[in-house]
Amino acid sequence: MATKTTGHQLADILFPEAREQQDFADGILSVPPEQRKLHTETYDFTVETIVEKLNDESIFIPHFQRRYVWTEPQASRLIESLIIQCPIPVIYLNQENDERLSVIDGNQRLTTIRRFVENQFALKGLTAYPELEGSRFFELDPRFQRHILNRTLRCIVILKDTHPQVKFDVFERLNTGATKLTPQELRHGLYFGDLMSLATAVAKESEFLSLLEIKNDKRMKAEELVLRFWALNSDFDKYRKPLASFINAFSEANRRLTPEQQGEFRKSFKETLEAVKSLLGDMTFRIFDRAFNVESSFNSALYDALMVGVAQNLASGKLSLMPTKKAQLLLASLIENDEQFRRAISIATSDESQVRYRVNAIRKLFAN
């Protein structure tokens, strides 16, 4: 008999953001106390210097940042604030390994300033200086031009020797846009490199998006699931919660990959996914009973149990090949009859004991 959904499980479904916030908090607590400090330097860059740095990409907008969305009246008010010497909010930058600075918070402001200095829009909707309405930068009196270019913006740079999880936590704290970035969108920007590019490509190549019924993966859910498998499969015995921090550490350690490593990662995901699909067919990653009533069309905890458990059997040569119907009934029986497995895919799913139990249960279920 299927287990009844508890109030705690229902809350996790209805309020997922609260769980994510707890994951961030747990992530910081997993860092040794002496490494939780944020290492920063403060710079006052002139507008002219910032535009130069944006153009030579020594300051750059990373992949996870939202596209430019400000209207011309919004942009014009920022330029007017520069003219009247109104304080501009602090810009937060991240020091990359190659010494360049990526923008954490301030994309809209910096892009607006560059666009105006490069004559890409005219001032509109001004309140303090309506006399400048309709003017582009080159049309302003040279004294106004110099005044704008000489204004300074306070920039706080998070140095590269800051612990990666502390950086991730700061990114999340500064993530206050109308549409908040998901943990994977933040991770994609913070650890962008060979691994992230490969995860995006593999999700498309393997037809994983169609399996998840995702037409346009704007929030990078499929990419996160690919990374989740690679992290757990590569370092299963070293897994420690929270899962988000574990994936972060894996992403940082594998940011740069050789062609051979990329080939191994690509092969492991594709072969494992094909094996799981061969076993479970149209019930892949679904929670269902022996009458084939589907309770959940996708469960991420069941996903990593199946992927990692099957991958371990493939690696040891012990994967049991069987008719799909038989495999489906075996999994349905496990879900219905093993209360501990049911809890492992439903409650506190990132706990070490829960992760290990569900993966080992699947490995034994489909072993010779």
Short mmCIF file of C-alpha atoms in Angstrom, two decimals:
data_model
loop_
_atom_site.label_atom_id
_atom_site.label_comp_id
_atom_site.label_asym_id
_atom_site.label_seq_id
_atom_site.Cartn_x
_atom_site.Cartn_y
_atom_site.Cartn_z
CA MET A 1 0.00 0.00 0.00
CA ALA A 2 1.36 3.43 -0.96
CA THR A 3 2.54 5.64 1.89
CA LYS A 4 0.41 8.70 2.58
CA THR A 5 2.07 12.05 1.95
CA THR A 6 3.00 13.74 5.23
CA GLY A 7 2.60 17.42 6.09
CA HIS A 8 6.39 17.81 5.95
CA GLN A 9 6.52 16.32 2.45
CA LEU A 10 3.64 18.54 1.34
CA ALA A 11 5.44 21.62 2.67
CA ASP A 12 8.58 20.65 0.71
CA ILE A 13 6.46 20.45 -2.46
CA LEU A 14 4.58 23.71 -1.89
CA PHE A 15 7.46 25.76 -0.51
CA PRO A 16 10.64 24.54 -2.25
CA GLU A 17 12.43 27.86 -1.81
CA ALA A 18 12.48 27.43 1.96
CA ARG A 19 14.30 24.10 1.49
CA GLU A 20 16.80 25.78 -0.86
CA GLN A 21 17.47 28.52 1.70
CA GLN A 22 18.16 25.86 4.33
CA ASP A 23 20.55 24.14 1.91
CA PHE A 24 22.49 27.40 1.58
CA ALA A 25 22.67 27.74 5.37
CA ASP A 26 23.78 24.10 5.74
CA GLY A 27 26.37 24.71 3.05
CA ILE A 28 28.05 27.49 5.00
CA LEU A 29 28.07 25.40 8.18
CA SER A 30 29.90 22.66 6.27
CA VAL A 31 32.83 25.07 5.74
CA PRO A 32 35.46 25.13 8.55
CA PRO A 33 34.88 28.21 10.77
CA GLU A 34 38.24 29.75 9.92
CA GLN A 35 37.34 29.66 6.18
CA ARG A 36 33.89 31.28 6.42
CA LYS A 37 35.30 34.80 6.16
CA LEU A 38 34.67 36.83 3.02
CA HIS A 39 37.90 38.26 1.57
CA THR A 40 37.28 41.55 -0.24
CA GLU A 41 38.94 44.67 -1.58
CA THR A 42 37.20 47.97 -2.28
CA TYR A 43 37.84 50.12 -5.35
CA ASP A 44 36.45 53.46 -6.49
CA PHE A 45 36.50 53.24 -10.29
CA THR A 46 35.60 56.24 -12.42
CA VAL A 47 32.84 55.79 -14.99
CA GLU A 48 35.47 56.21 -17.72
CA THR A 49 37.59 53.41 -16.23
CA ILE A 50 34.60 51.09 -15.85
CA VAL A 51 33.57 51.57 -19.50
CA GLU A 52 37.15 50.84 -20.60
CA LYS A 53 37.26 47.69 -18.47
CA LEU A 54 33.91 46.50 -19.78
CA ASN A 55 35.11 46.98 -23.34
CA ASP A 56 38.36 45.08 -22.88
CA GLU A 57 36.47 42.49 -20.76
CA SER A 58 38.68 42.84 -17.70
CA ILE A 59 35.24 43.41 -16.14
CA PHE A 60 32.60 41.17 -17.72
CA ILE A 61 28.98 40.08 -17.35
CA PRO A 62 28.95 36.31 -16.65
CA HIS A 63 26.57 33.76 -18.14
CA PHE A 64 24.27 33.52 -15.13
CA GLN A 65 23.34 37.21 -15.18
CA ARG A 66 19.97 38.24 -16.53
CA ARG A 67 19.82 39.96 -19.89
CA TYR A 68 19.53 43.75 -19.96
CA VAL A 69 15.92 44.70 -19.14
CA TRP A 70 15.90 48.37 -18.12
CA THR A 71 13.65 50.77 -20.03
CA GLU A 72 15.04 54.05 -21.35
CA PRO A 73 13.35 56.10 -18.56
CA GLN A 74 14.92 53.77 -15.95
CA ALA A 75 18.31 54.05 -17.63
CA SER A 76 17.96 57.84 -17.93
CA ARG A 77 17.27 58.21 -14.22
CA LEU A 78 20.56 56.48 -13.46
CA ILE A 79 22.45 58.87 -15.74
CA GLU A 80 20.63 61.81 -14.15
CA SER A 81 21.69 60.48 -10.73
CA LEU A 82 25.30 60.59 -11.90
CA ILE A 83 24.86 64.19 -13.03
CA ILE A 84 23.30 65.39 -9.77
CA GLN A 85 25.84 63.36 -7.74
CA CYS A 86 23.22 61.13 -6.18
CA PRO A 87 24.87 58.07 -4.53
CA ILE A 88 24.81 54.93 -6.69
CA PRO A 89 24.44 51.52 -4.96
CA VAL A 90 27.62 49.48 -4.55
CA ILE A 91 28.71 47.22 -7.42
CA TYR A 92 29.81 43.70 -6.41
CA LEU A 93 32.48 41.95 -8.47
CA ASN A 94 34.07 38.51 -8.26
CA GLN A 95 37.80 38.00 -8.86
CA GLU A 96 38.28 35.11 -11.30
CA ASN A 97 41.34 32.85 -11.44
CA ASP A 98 42.62 34.78 -14.47
CA GLU A 99 42.37 38.06 -12.47
CA ARG A 100 39.40 39.35 -14.47
CA LEU A 101 36.38 40.63 -12.54
CA SER A 102 32.90 39.20 -13.14
CA VAL A 103 29.81 41.17 -12.16
CA ILE A 104 27.83 39.64 -9.28
CA ASP A 105 25.47 42.53 -8.66
CA GLY A 106 25.20 45.62 -10.85
CA ASN A 107 24.67 44.27 -14.37
CA GLN A 108 21.81 46.68 -15.23
CA ARG A 109 23.67 49.72 -13.86
CA LEU A 110 26.99 48.98 -15.57
CA THR A 111 25.35 48.09 -18.88
CA THR A 112 23.29 51.30 -18.75
CA ILE A 113 26.38 53.44 -18.18
CA ARG A 114 28.28 51.82 -21.04
CA ARG A 115 25.29 52.11 -23.38
CA PHE A 116 24.89 55.82 -22.64
CA VAL A 117 28.59 56.67 -22.98
CA GLU A 118 28.55 54.82 -26.32
CA ASN A 119 25.55 56.90 -27.50
CA GLN A 120 23.11 53.96 -27.65
CA PHE A 121 20.13 55.83 -26.17
CA ALA A 122 18.89 59.37 -25.51
CA LEU A 123 17.87 60.67 -22.09
CA LYS A 124 14.16 60.35 -21.44
CA GLY A 125 11.82 61.16 -18.55
CA LEU A 126 14.25 63.38 -16.60
CA THR A 127 12.97 65.23 -13.52
CA ALA A 128 15.98 67.17 -12.16
CA TYR A 129 17.35 68.37 -15.51
CA PRO A 130 14.54 68.27 -18.10
CA GLU A 131 16.70 70.63 -20.21
CA LEU A 132 18.80 67.56 -21.15
CA GLU A 133 15.78 65.57 -22.38
CA GLY A 134 16.47 63.82 -25.69
CA SER A 135 20.26 64.22 -25.50
CA ARG A 136 22.70 61.45 -26.25
CA PHE A 137 26.13 61.48 -24.60
CA PHE A 138 27.91 63.08 -27.57
CA GLU A 139 25.25 65.83 -27.65
CA LEU A 140 25.89 66.94 -24.07
CA ASP A 141 28.08 69.93 -23.30
CA PRO A 142 31.69 68.67 -22.85
CA ARG A 143 31.55 69.76 -19.23
CA PHE A 144 28.63 67.39 -18.59
CA GLN A 145 30.51 64.64 -20.41
CA ARG A 146 33.61 65.09 -18.23
CA HIS A 147 31.45 65.31 -15.12
CA ILE A 148 29.82 61.93 -15.90
CA LEU A 149 33.09 60.23 -16.87
CA ASN A 150 34.80 61.42 -13.67
CA ARG A 151 32.08 60.18 -11.32
CA THR A 152 33.28 57.24 -9.22
CA LEU A 153 31.40 54.05 -8.41
CA ARG A 154 32.18 52.07 -5.30
CA CYS A 155 33.07 48.48 -6.26
CA ILE A 156 33.56 45.65 -3.75
CA VAL A 157 35.64 42.80 -5.17
CA ILE A 158 35.29 39.33 -3.63
CA LEU A 159 38.80 37.92 -3.85
CA LYS A 160 39.56 34.51 -5.34
CA ASP A 161 40.97 33.12 -2.08
CA THR A 162 37.47 33.25 -0.56
CA HIS A 163 36.10 29.73 -0.01
CA PRO A 164 33.89 28.72 -3.00
CA GLN A 165 30.90 27.89 -0.78
CA VAL A 166 31.16 31.30 0.92
CA LYS A 167 31.16 32.92 -2.53
CA PHE A 168 28.11 30.87 -3.48
CA ASP A 169 26.31 32.01 -0.34
CA VAL A 170 27.13 35.67 -1.09
CA PHE A 171 25.83 35.27 -4.65
CA GLU A 172 22.56 33.92 -3.23
CA ARG A 173 22.27 36.78 -0.72
CA LEU A 174 22.72 39.31 -3.51
CA ASN A 175 20.26 37.44 -5.73
CA THR A 176 17.35 39.85 -5.25
CA GLY A 177 16.00 40.32 -8.78
CA ALA A 178 12.33 40.11 -9.67
CA THR A 179 12.97 36.56 -10.88
CA LYS A 180 15.49 34.98 -8.53
CA LEU A 181 18.23 32.89 -10.07
CA THR A 182 18.08 29.18 -9.33
CA PRO A 183 21.01 27.49 -7.55
CA GLN A 184 22.10 25.99 -10.89
CA GLU A 185 22.02 29.39 -12.64
CA LEU A 186 24.28 30.73 -9.88
CA ARG A 187 26.49 27.64 -10.06
CA HIS A 188 26.71 27.90 -13.87
CA GLY A 189 28.10 31.41 -13.59
CA LEU A 190 30.37 30.90 -10.59
CA TYR A 191 32.00 27.72 -11.90
CA PHE A 192 31.59 28.22 -15.63
CA GLY A 193 34.05 26.22 -17.67
CA ASP A 194 34.43 22.87 -19.44
CA LEU A 195 32.19 20.97 -17.01
CA MET A 196 29.24 23.36 -17.29
CA SER A 197 29.49 23.51 -21.08
CA LEU A 198 29.63 19.72 -21.21
CA ALA A 199 26.59 19.33 -18.93
CA THR A 200 24.54 21.64 -21.16
CA ALA A 201 25.61 19.77 -24.30
CA VAL A 202 25.03 16.30 -22.84
CA ALA A 203 21.53 17.19 -21.63
CA LYS A 204 20.63 18.03 -25.25
CA GLU A 205 22.54 15.24 -26.98
CA SER A 206 21.07 12.49 -24.81
CA GLU A 207 17.46 13.59 -25.34
CA PHE A 208 17.30 14.07 -21.58
CA LEU A 209 15.18 17.22 -22.04
CA SER A 210 12.41 15.31 -23.80
CA LEU A 211 12.50 12.61 -21.12
CA LEU A 212 11.96 15.31 -18.50
CA GLU A 213 9.29 16.88 -20.71
CA ILE A 214 11.24 20.15 -20.81
CA LYS A 215 10.92 22.09 -24.07
CA ASN A 216 13.17 25.01 -23.16
CA ASP A 217 15.45 24.52 -20.17
CA LYS A 218 15.79 28.22 -19.30
CA ARG A 219 16.27 27.50 -15.59
CA MET A 220 18.96 24.84 -16.21
CA LYS A 221 17.13 22.00 -14.42
CA ALA A 222 18.44 19.31 -16.79
CA GLU A 223 21.99 20.65 -16.54
CA GLU A 224 21.78 20.47 -12.74
CA LEU A 225 20.57 16.86 -12.86
CA VAL A 226 23.44 15.86 -15.15
CA LEU A 227 25.91 17.46 -12.72
CA ARG A 228 24.14 15.79 -9.81
CA PHE A 229 24.72 12.37 -11.37
CA TRP A 230 28.36 13.05 -12.20
CA ALA A 231 29.10 14.35 -8.70
CA LEU A 232 27.43 11.45 -6.88
CA ASN A 233 28.73 8.80 -9.25
CA SER A 234 32.31 10.10 -9.12
CA ASP A 235 32.58 10.64 -5.35
CA PHE A 236 29.79 8.49 -3.92
CA ASP A 237 31.80 7.26 -0.92
CA LYS A 238 32.80 10.84 -0.06
CA TYR A 239 29.29 12.29 -0.21
CA ARG A 240 28.40 14.71 2.60
CA LYS A 241 25.30 16.87 2.82
CA PRO A 242 24.08 19.35 1.81
CA LEU A 243 23.79 18.11 -1.76
CA ALA A 244 24.00 21.64 -3.22
CA SER A 245 27.40 22.17 -1.59
CA PHE A 246 28.60 18.75 -2.71
CA ILE A 247 27.72 19.62 -6.32
CA ASN A 248 29.43 23.01 -5.90
CA ALA A 249 32.66 21.40 -4.71
CA PHE A 250 32.57 18.91 -7.58
CA SER A 251 31.94 21.73 -10.08
CA GLU A 252 34.85 23.75 -8.73
CA ALA A 253 37.23 20.77 -8.78
CA ASN A 254 36.29 19.81 -12.36
CA ARG A 255 35.94 23.27 -13.87
CA ARG A 256 38.69 22.46 -16.39
CA LEU A 257 38.67 19.06 -18.11
CA THR A 258 40.92 17.33 -20.62
CA PRO A 259 39.27 16.00 -23.80
CA GLU A 260 39.68 12.48 -22.37
CA GLN A 261 37.88 13.43 -19.14
CA GLN A 262 35.08 15.08 -21.11
CA GLY A 263 34.69 11.88 -23.12
CA GLU A 264 34.48 9.78 -19.95
CA PHE A 265 31.84 12.03 -18.37
CA ARG A 266 29.79 12.12 -21.57
CA LYS A 267 29.96 8.33 -21.93
CA SER A 268 29.02 7.64 -18.30
CA PHE A 269 25.86 9.74 -18.45
CA LYS A 270 24.66 8.54 -21.86
CA GLU A 271 25.30 4.84 -21.20
CA THR A 272 23.68 4.97 -17.77
CA LEU A 273 20.63 6.86 -19.02
CA GLU A 274 20.15 4.37 -21.85
CA ALA A 275 20.40 1.45 -19.41
CA VAL A 276 17.81 2.98 -17.06
CA LYS A 277 15.46 3.68 -19.97
CA SER A 278 15.92 0.13 -21.23
CA LEU A 279 14.90 -1.22 -17.82
CA LEU A 280 11.97 1.08 -17.04
CA GLY A 281 10.72 2.39 -20.38
CA ASP A 282 7.98 4.99 -20.01
CA MET A 283 8.14 4.71 -16.21
CA THR A 284 11.71 6.02 -16.03
CA PHE A 285 12.19 8.25 -12.94
CA ARG A 286 8.48 8.03 -12.05
CA ILE A 287 6.96 6.96 -8.76
CA PHE A 288 4.22 4.43 -9.45
CA ASP A 289 2.51 1.39 -7.94
CA ARG A 290 2.11 -2.17 -9.21
CA ALA A 291 -1.11 -1.19 -10.95
CA PHE A 292 1.00 1.41 -12.82
CA ASN A 293 -0.79 4.36 -11.26
CA VAL A 294 1.69 7.25 -11.43
CA GLU A 295 2.07 9.26 -8.23
CA SER A 296 4.88 11.51 -9.45
CA SER A 297 6.06 12.02 -13.04
CA PHE A 298 9.58 12.83 -11.87
CA ASN A 299 11.34 12.44 -8.52
CA SER A 300 14.89 13.74 -8.29
CA ALA A 301 15.84 11.47 -5.38
CA LEU A 302 14.65 8.43 -7.33
CA TYR A 303 16.54 9.81 -10.33
CA ASP A 304 19.92 9.78 -8.60
CA ALA A 305 19.18 6.39 -6.97
CA LEU A 306 18.49 4.85 -10.38
CA MET A 307 21.31 6.61 -12.22
CA VAL A 308 24.04 6.00 -9.63
CA GLY A 309 22.85 2.50 -8.71
CA VAL A 310 22.70 1.39 -12.35
CA ALA A 311 26.04 3.12 -13.13
CA GLN A 312 27.69 1.17 -10.30
CA ASN A 313 26.32 -2.10 -11.71
CA LEU A 314 27.52 -1.17 -15.21
CA ALA A 315 31.00 -0.45 -13.86
CA SER A 316 31.17 -3.80 -12.03
CA GLY A 317 29.59 -5.76 -14.88
CA LYS A 318 26.73 -6.86 -12.63
CA LEU A 319 23.77 -5.11 -14.25
CA SER A 320 20.90 -7.56 -14.67
CA LEU A 321 19.25 -7.25 -18.07
CA MET A 322 15.56 -8.13 -17.88
CA PRO A 323 12.25 -7.40 -19.61
CA THR A 324 10.95 -3.89 -18.97
CA LYS A 325 7.71 -5.12 -17.40
CA LYS A 326 9.64 -7.18 -14.84
CA ALA A 327 11.92 -4.27 -13.99
CA GLN A 328 8.95 -1.95 -13.57
CA LEU A 329 7.19 -4.39 -11.21
CA LEU A 330 10.38 -4.85 -9.17
CA LEU A 331 10.73 -1.07 -8.71
CA ALA A 332 7.01 -0.65 -7.91
CA SER A 333 7.29 -3.37 -5.25
CA LEU A 334 10.35 -1.69 -3.75
CA ILE A 335 8.51 1.64 -3.53
CA GLU A 336 5.40 0.07 -2.02
CA ASN A 337 6.95 -2.46 0.37
CA ASP A 338 10.24 -0.94 1.54
CA GLU A 339 9.28 1.83 3.96
CA GLN A 340 12.90 2.93 4.38
CA PHE A 341 13.34 3.29 0.62
CA ARG A 342 10.11 5.24 0.41
CA ARG A 343 11.38 7.63 3.06
CA ALA A 344 14.76 7.88 1.33
CA ILE A 345 13.13 9.32 -1.80
CA SER A 346 10.66 11.51 0.10
CA ILE A 347 12.03 12.94 3.35
CA ALA A 348 15.39 14.59 4.13
CA THR A 349 16.57 13.31 0.77
CA SER A 350 20.04 14.91 0.98
CA ASP A 351 21.00 13.19 4.26
CA GLU A 352 23.98 10.89 3.79
CA SER A 353 22.13 7.84 5.12
CA GLN A 354 19.17 8.47 2.82
CA VAL A 355 21.32 8.91 -0.29
CA ARG A 356 23.32 5.76 0.43
CA TYR A 357 20.28 3.66 1.26
CA ARG A 358 18.35 4.46 -1.89
CA VAL A 359 21.36 4.04 -4.21
CA ASN A 360 22.33 0.71 -2.62
CA ALA A 361 18.71 -0.50 -2.79
CA ILE A 362 18.57 0.16 -6.54
CA ARG A 363 21.99 -1.39 -7.08
CA LYS A 364 20.87 -4.61 -5.35
CA LEU A 365 17.50 -4.58 -7.13
CA PHE A 366 19.05 -4.63 -10.60
CA ALA A 367 22.18 -6.70 -9.90
CA ASN A 368 22.84 -10.20 -11.25
#
